[in-house]
mmCIF file of C-alpha atoms and ligand atoms in Angstrom:
data_model
loop_
_atom_site.group_PDB
_atom_site.id
_atom_site.type_symbol
_atom_site.label_atom_id
_atom_site.label_comp_id
_atom_site.label_asym_id
_atom_site.label_seq_id
_atom_site.Cartn_x
_atom_site.Cartn_y
_atom_site.Cartn_z
ATOM 1 C CA UNK D 12 51.078 -21.541 -0.272
ATOM 2 C CA UNK D 13 54.384 -23.600 -0.531
ATOM 3 C CA UNK D 14 56.469 -24.683 -3.498
ATOM 4 C CA UNK D 15 56.638 -28.304 -4.753
ATOM 5 C CA UNK D 16 58.513 -29.945 -7.690
ATOM 6 C CA UNK D 17 57.195 -32.441 -10.148
ATOM 7 C CA UNK D 18 59.090 -35.469 -11.559
ATOM 8 C CA UNK D 19 59.141 -39.341 -11.699
ATOM 9 C CA UNK D 20 59.245 -40.972 -8.301
ATOM 10 C CA UNK D 21 62.878 -42.163 -8.789
ATOM 11 C CA UNK D 22 64.053 -38.604 -9.462
ATOM 12 C CA UNK D 23 63.667 -36.173 -6.499
ATOM 13 C CA UNK D 24 66.925 -36.448 -4.716
ATOM 14 C CA UNK D 25 68.136 -33.312 -6.449
ATOM 15 C CA UNK D 26 65.267 -31.231 -5.353
ATOM 16 C CA UNK D 27 65.521 -30.585 -1.678
ATOM 17 C CA UNK D 28 67.095 -27.141 -2.007
ATOM 18 C CA UNK D 29 64.562 -25.979 -4.560
ATOM 19 C CA UNK D 30 61.215 -26.933 -2.958
ATOM 20 C CA UNK D 31 59.864 -28.972 -0.036
ATOM 21 C CA UNK D 32 56.692 -30.490 -1.695
ATOM 22 C CA UNK D 33 56.637 -33.154 -4.279
ATOM 23 C CA UNK D 34 54.309 -34.203 -7.052
ATOM 24 C CA UNK D 35 54.928 -37.669 -8.595
ATOM 25 C CA UNK D 36 54.048 -38.018 -12.203
ATOM 26 C CA UNK D 37 52.754 -41.553 -12.408
ATOM 27 C CA UNK D 38 53.308 -43.950 -15.226
ATOM 28 C CA UNK D 39 50.955 -46.891 -15.295
ATOM 29 C CA UNK D 40 53.741 -49.387 -15.723
ATOM 30 C CA UNK D 41 55.091 -48.351 -12.261
ATOM 31 C CA UNK D 42 51.724 -48.884 -10.532
ATOM 32 C CA UNK D 43 51.772 -52.688 -10.139
ATOM 33 C CA UNK D 44 54.969 -54.471 -8.890
ATOM 34 C CA UNK D 45 56.723 -51.183 -8.071
ATOM 35 C CA UNK D 46 54.007 -49.718 -5.818
ATOM 36 C CA UNK D 47 55.552 -50.682 -2.519
ATOM 37 C CA UNK D 48 59.071 -49.474 -3.802
ATOM 38 C CA UNK D 49 57.379 -46.086 -4.620
ATOM 39 C CA UNK D 50 55.865 -45.927 -1.127
ATOM 40 C CA UNK D 51 59.230 -46.705 0.439
ATOM 41 C CA UNK D 52 60.884 -43.942 -1.619
ATOM 42 C CA UNK D 53 58.343 -41.369 -0.739
ATOM 43 C CA UNK D 54 58.560 -42.284 2.935
ATOM 44 C CA UNK D 55 62.369 -41.959 2.923
ATOM 45 C CA UNK D 56 61.997 -38.521 1.252
ATOM 46 C CA UNK D 57 59.623 -37.489 4.179
ATOM 47 C CA UNK D 58 58.064 -34.558 2.344
ATOM 48 C CA UNK D 59 54.581 -33.615 1.398
ATOM 49 C CA UNK D 60 53.591 -35.644 -1.565
ATOM 50 C CA UNK D 61 50.974 -35.357 -4.239
ATOM 51 C CA UNK D 62 50.548 -37.943 -7.048
ATOM 52 C CA UNK D 63 49.406 -37.297 -10.561
ATOM 53 C CA UNK D 64 47.366 -40.070 -12.197
ATOM 54 C CA UNK D 65 48.896 -41.456 -15.505
ATOM 55 C CA UNK D 66 47.809 -39.095 -18.360
ATOM 56 C CA UNK D 67 47.173 -41.986 -20.702
ATOM 57 C CA UNK D 68 46.252 -45.580 -19.865
ATOM 58 C CA UNK D 69 45.260 -48.415 -22.285
ATOM 59 C CA UNK D 70 45.932 -46.069 -25.217
ATOM 60 C CA UNK D 71 43.428 -43.381 -24.199
ATOM 61 C CA UNK D 72 43.276 -40.223 -22.041
ATOM 62 C CA UNK D 73 42.705 -40.943 -18.422
ATOM 63 C CA UNK D 74 39.323 -39.723 -17.277
ATOM 64 C CA UNK D 75 38.281 -41.971 -14.302
ATOM 65 C CA UNK D 76 36.197 -43.487 -17.133
ATOM 66 C CA UNK D 77 35.970 -47.157 -16.002
ATOM 67 C CA UNK D 78 36.810 -49.461 -13.144
ATOM 68 C CA UNK D 79 40.369 -49.916 -14.323
ATOM 69 C CA UNK D 80 41.102 -46.337 -14.122
ATOM 70 C CA UNK D 81 39.406 -46.059 -10.769
ATOM 71 C CA UNK D 82 41.848 -48.845 -9.606
ATOM 72 C CA UNK D 83 44.819 -46.862 -10.771
ATOM 73 C CA UNK D 84 43.510 -43.781 -8.900
ATOM 74 C CA UNK D 85 43.166 -45.811 -5.699
ATOM 75 C CA UNK D 86 46.804 -46.984 -6.108
ATOM 76 C CA UNK D 87 47.862 -43.349 -6.567
ATOM 77 C CA UNK D 88 46.189 -42.478 -3.267
ATOM 78 C CA UNK D 89 48.160 -45.091 -1.425
ATOM 79 C CA UNK D 90 51.288 -43.266 -2.241
ATOM 80 C CA UNK D 91 50.383 -39.532 -1.701
ATOM 81 C CA UNK D 92 48.263 -37.381 0.590
ATOM 82 C CA UNK D 93 46.674 -35.718 -2.389
ATOM 83 C CA UNK D 94 45.833 -37.188 -5.826
ATOM 84 C CA UNK D 95 45.629 -35.039 -9.007
ATOM 85 C CA UNK D 96 42.926 -36.700 -11.164
ATOM 86 C CA UNK D 97 41.784 -35.958 -14.810
ATOM 87 C CA UNK D 98 38.108 -36.599 -14.903
ATOM 88 C CA UNK D 99 35.775 -36.933 -17.777
ATOM 89 C CA UNK D 100 32.225 -36.320 -16.087
ATOM 90 C CA UNK D 101 30.402 -37.059 -19.425
ATOM 91 C CA UNK D 102 31.113 -40.782 -19.145
ATOM 92 C CA UNK D 103 28.372 -42.613 -17.399
ATOM 93 C CA UNK D 104 29.092 -43.690 -13.742
ATOM 94 C CA UNK D 105 31.726 -40.947 -13.180
ATOM 95 C CA UNK D 106 30.013 -39.605 -10.028
ATOM 96 C CA UNK D 107 29.793 -43.204 -8.578
ATOM 97 C CA UNK D 108 33.489 -43.856 -9.356
ATOM 98 C CA UNK D 109 34.448 -40.599 -7.851
ATOM 99 C CA UNK D 110 32.477 -41.465 -4.639
ATOM 100 C CA UNK D 111 34.099 -44.928 -4.616
ATOM 101 C CA UNK D 112 37.559 -43.279 -4.898
ATOM 102 C CA UNK D 113 36.865 -40.893 -2.008
ATOM 103 C CA UNK D 114 35.537 -43.786 0.152
ATOM 104 C CA UNK D 115 38.688 -45.966 -0.671
ATOM 105 C CA UNK D 116 41.212 -43.529 0.687
ATOM 106 C CA UNK D 117 41.876 -40.765 3.271
ATOM 107 C CA UNK D 118 43.765 -38.701 0.548
ATOM 108 C CA UNK D 119 42.488 -35.521 -0.957
ATOM 109 C CA UNK D 120 41.242 -35.946 -4.357
ATOM 110 C CA UNK D 121 41.735 -32.914 -6.647
ATOM 111 C CA UNK D 122 40.151 -32.805 -10.226
ATOM 112 C CA UNK D 123 42.291 -30.748 -12.485
ATOM 113 C CA UNK D 124 40.848 -28.116 -14.867
ATOM 114 C CA UNK D 125 41.901 -29.351 -18.328
ATOM 115 C CA UNK D 126 43.132 -27.101 -21.161
ATOM 116 C CA UNK D 127 40.307 -24.819 -22.336
ATOM 117 C CA UNK D 128 41.534 -24.948 -25.957
ATOM 118 C CA UNK D 129 40.729 -28.793 -25.879
ATOM 119 C CA UNK D 130 37.354 -28.349 -24.129
ATOM 120 C CA UNK D 131 35.526 -30.569 -26.513
ATOM 121 C CA UNK D 132 37.988 -33.293 -25.778
ATOM 122 C CA UNK D 133 38.280 -33.015 -22.000
ATOM 123 C CA UNK D 134 35.012 -31.480 -20.876
ATOM 124 C CA UNK D 135 36.241 -30.442 -17.362
ATOM 125 C CA UNK D 136 37.755 -27.019 -17.931
ATOM 126 C CA UNK D 137 35.441 -24.411 -16.692
ATOM 127 C CA UNK D 138 33.803 -23.406 -13.434
ATOM 128 C CA UNK D 139 30.372 -24.608 -14.661
ATOM 129 C CA UNK D 140 31.779 -28.071 -15.442
ATOM 130 C CA UNK D 141 33.073 -28.399 -11.816
ATOM 131 C CA UNK D 142 29.768 -27.123 -10.490
ATOM 132 C CA UNK D 143 28.054 -30.006 -12.214
ATOM 133 C CA UNK D 144 30.451 -32.447 -10.522
ATOM 134 C CA UNK D 145 30.158 -30.853 -7.109
ATOM 135 C CA UNK D 146 26.352 -30.806 -7.349
ATOM 136 C CA UNK D 147 26.508 -34.593 -7.696
ATOM 137 C CA UNK D 148 29.482 -35.375 -5.350
ATOM 138 C CA UNK D 149 30.315 -33.136 -2.447
ATOM 139 C CA UNK D 150 32.912 -34.359 0.017
ATOM 140 C CA UNK D 151 35.320 -32.425 2.217
ATOM 141 C CA UNK D 152 38.312 -34.309 0.611
ATOM 142 C CA UNK D 153 37.134 -33.406 -2.967
ATOM 143 C CA UNK D 154 38.864 -30.427 -4.436
ATOM 144 C CA UNK D 155 40.371 -28.781 -7.415
ATOM 145 C CA UNK D 156 43.833 -28.726 -8.912
ATOM 146 C CA UNK D 157 43.898 -25.304 -10.673
ATOM 147 C CA UNK D 158 46.262 -25.311 -13.659
ATOM 148 C CA UNK D 159 46.939 -21.665 -14.577
ATOM 149 C CA UNK D 160 48.256 -22.399 -18.035
ATOM 150 C CA UNK D 161 45.193 -24.429 -18.853
ATOM 151 C CA UNK D 162 43.028 -21.514 -17.987
ATOM 152 C CA UNK D 163 45.034 -19.246 -20.394
ATOM 153 C CA UNK D 164 44.517 -21.902 -23.108
ATOM 154 C CA UNK D 165 40.798 -21.187 -23.114
ATOM 155 C CA UNK D 166 38.315 -18.394 -23.633
ATOM 156 C CA UNK D 167 38.412 -15.264 -21.372
ATOM 157 C CA UNK D 168 41.050 -16.722 -19.160
ATOM 158 C CA UNK D 169 41.183 -13.881 -16.541
ATOM 159 C CA UNK D 170 37.401 -14.026 -16.211
ATOM 160 C CA UNK D 171 37.427 -17.785 -15.951
ATOM 161 C CA UNK D 172 40.219 -17.676 -13.345
ATOM 162 C CA UNK D 173 38.182 -14.975 -11.250
ATOM 163 C CA UNK D 174 35.093 -17.184 -11.379
ATOM 164 C CA UNK D 175 37.145 -20.256 -10.068
ATOM 165 C CA UNK D 176 38.280 -18.056 -7.165
ATOM 166 C CA UNK D 177 34.937 -16.462 -6.499
ATOM 167 C CA UNK D 178 33.123 -19.909 -6.596
ATOM 168 C CA UNK D 179 35.688 -22.290 -5.235
ATOM 169 C CA UNK D 180 38.161 -20.651 -2.985
ATOM 170 C CA UNK D 181 37.399 -23.321 -0.394
ATOM 171 C CA UNK D 182 37.796 -26.100 -2.949
ATOM 172 C CA UNK D 183 41.179 -25.322 -4.730
ATOM 173 C CA UNK D 184 43.682 -27.451 -3.000
ATOM 174 C CA UNK D 185 46.615 -27.633 -5.466
ATOM 175 C CA UNK D 186 48.080 -25.294 -8.067
ATOM 176 C CA UNK D 187 50.000 -25.928 -11.278
ATOM 177 C CA UNK D 188 51.746 -22.541 -11.835
ATOM 178 C CA UNK D 189 52.814 -22.169 -15.377
ATOM 179 C CA UNK D 190 52.647 -19.632 -18.183
ATOM 180 C CA UNK D 191 50.975 -20.119 -21.566
ATOM 181 C CA UNK D 192 51.015 -18.542 -24.985
ATOM 182 C CA UNK D 193 47.395 -19.468 -25.553
ATOM 183 C CA UNK D 194 48.179 -22.819 -27.225
ATOM 184 C CA UNK D 195 51.060 -24.364 -25.196
ATOM 185 C CA UNK D 196 52.451 -24.301 -21.676
ATOM 186 C CA UNK D 197 55.445 -22.019 -21.391
ATOM 187 C CA UNK D 198 58.222 -21.108 -18.863
ATOM 188 C CA UNK D 199 57.199 -18.245 -16.581
ATOM 189 C CA UNK D 200 57.599 -14.924 -18.403
ATOM 190 C CA UNK D 201 57.354 -16.468 -21.917
ATOM 191 C CA UNK D 202 53.467 -16.433 -22.191
ATOM 192 C CA UNK D 203 50.498 -14.171 -21.503
ATOM 193 C CA UNK D 204 49.602 -14.989 -17.863
ATOM 194 C CA UNK D 205 49.015 -11.921 -15.639
ATOM 195 C CA UNK D 206 50.770 -13.281 -12.529
ATOM 196 C CA UNK D 207 50.204 -9.996 -10.497
ATOM 197 C CA UNK D 208 46.568 -10.608 -10.855
ATOM 198 C CA UNK D 209 46.832 -14.387 -10.236
ATOM 199 C CA UNK D 210 48.736 -14.088 -7.016
ATOM 200 C CA UNK D 211 46.555 -11.257 -5.705
ATOM 201 C CA UNK D 212 43.497 -13.459 -5.993
ATOM 202 C CA UNK D 213 45.119 -16.528 -4.847
ATOM 203 C CA UNK D 214 45.568 -14.864 -1.475
ATOM 204 C CA UNK D 215 41.833 -15.521 -1.026
ATOM 205 C CA UNK D 216 42.249 -19.260 -0.993
ATOM 206 C CA UNK D 217 41.015 -20.812 2.267
ATOM 207 C CA UNK D 218 43.650 -23.444 2.518
ATOM 208 C CA UNK D 219 47.438 -24.007 2.546
ATOM 209 C CA UNK D 220 48.212 -25.296 -1.054
ATOM 210 C CA UNK D 221 51.245 -26.841 -2.754
ATOM 211 C CA UNK D 222 52.143 -24.796 -5.880
ATOM 212 C CA UNK D 223 53.990 -26.729 -8.646
ATOM 213 C CA UNK D 224 55.922 -24.576 -11.251
ATOM 214 C CA UNK D 225 54.865 -27.072 -13.836
ATOM 215 C CA UNK D 226 56.893 -25.574 -16.697
ATOM 216 C CA UNK D 227 57.848 -27.906 -19.591
ATOM 217 C CA UNK D 228 60.906 -29.872 -18.875
ATOM 218 C CA UNK D 229 61.453 -28.238 -15.584
ATOM 219 C CA UNK D 230 62.856 -31.297 -13.883
ATOM 220 C CA UNK D 231 65.743 -31.573 -16.509
ATOM 221 C CA UNK D 232 69.242 -30.919 -15.444
ATOM 222 C CA UNK D 233 68.485 -31.263 -11.673
ATOM 223 C CA UNK D 234 65.447 -29.016 -11.942
ATOM 224 C CA UNK D 235 66.933 -26.069 -13.788
ATOM 225 C CA UNK D 236 63.606 -24.934 -15.313
ATOM 226 C CA UNK D 237 61.886 -25.110 -11.903
ATOM 227 C CA UNK D 238 64.708 -23.188 -10.284
ATOM 228 C CA UNK D 239 64.275 -20.525 -12.999
ATOM 229 C CA UNK D 240 60.494 -20.392 -12.528
ATOM 230 C CA UNK D 241 60.601 -20.058 -8.760
ATOM 231 C CA UNK D 242 63.284 -17.383 -8.930
ATOM 232 C CA UNK D 243 61.187 -15.486 -11.523
ATOM 233 C CA UNK D 244 58.156 -15.523 -9.102
ATOM 234 C CA UNK D 245 60.118 -14.865 -5.937
ATOM 235 C CA UNK D 246 58.501 -11.421 -5.279
ATOM 236 C CA UNK D 247 55.151 -13.308 -4.537
ATOM 237 C CA UNK D 248 54.349 -14.784 -1.118
ATOM 238 C CA UNK D 249 55.069 -18.417 -1.541
ATOM 239 C CA UNK D 250 56.781 -20.223 1.372
ATOM 240 C CA UNK D 251 59.381 -22.944 1.313
ATOM 241 C CA UNK D 252 57.209 -25.167 3.585
ATOM 242 C CA UNK D 253 53.637 -25.659 4.647
ATOM 243 C CA UNK D 254 52.406 -23.220 7.260
ATOM 244 C CA UNK D 255 52.381 -26.012 9.747
ATOM 245 C CA UNK D 256 52.885 -29.803 9.623
ATOM 246 C CA UNK D 257 49.061 -30.318 9.844
ATOM 247 C CA UNK D 258 48.099 -27.547 7.332
ATOM 248 C CA UNK D 259 48.562 -29.869 4.316
ATOM 249 C CA UNK D 260 46.809 -31.440 2.528
HETATM 250 ZN ZN1 LIG C 26 47.288 -32.943 -14.987
#
């Protein structure tokens, strides 16, 4: 496991001494004429790069729910080696779009567990939801972004977390490490997450994964919130860099 930071693609120059990995938080408006500029920026930074799909597009939550959203996810995959995708598997054609996305790129595609508290709205929060997806689409580049706060915003978080590790230790490829008070995401130490337990079980993961301290506003003031979070978790075994240049994604 190694640390990464999350910000807008124009805003990573401050982050080199905090973490080696990057997660670009995409805005749809940047995905058209600015795509090649984004690629050039990422290339010049020369660091492992994940890209998060836009949260909202066309006035609704992104869920890989139509061809347009598929097109945006394909663009994200042109920038980073790993793409964090919000998926709504209830929408018809979702497995086909997921397959098309995987076939359109060499990047790793990681579906994120969404907040358990909003399960009715998101429908991709619990291990059983992911099982339904993997039963239909199984691919060596299809994985999971495990968001720790989202687990702690749902029912029986510790049990749910354990089931993710038990069932998907080979699928979890990316981590959002953040505390939660049960309703909102919080800075590390300001919520209810049992980090001793979390890190003990994460040691069972089968792959090298980037860990983003995705605390609210962490990028503000040259990453002051990320710095605080990483320092707070310094007793756990997370490296500064991937285990080897070929170990990620
Ligand atoms: Zn997300």
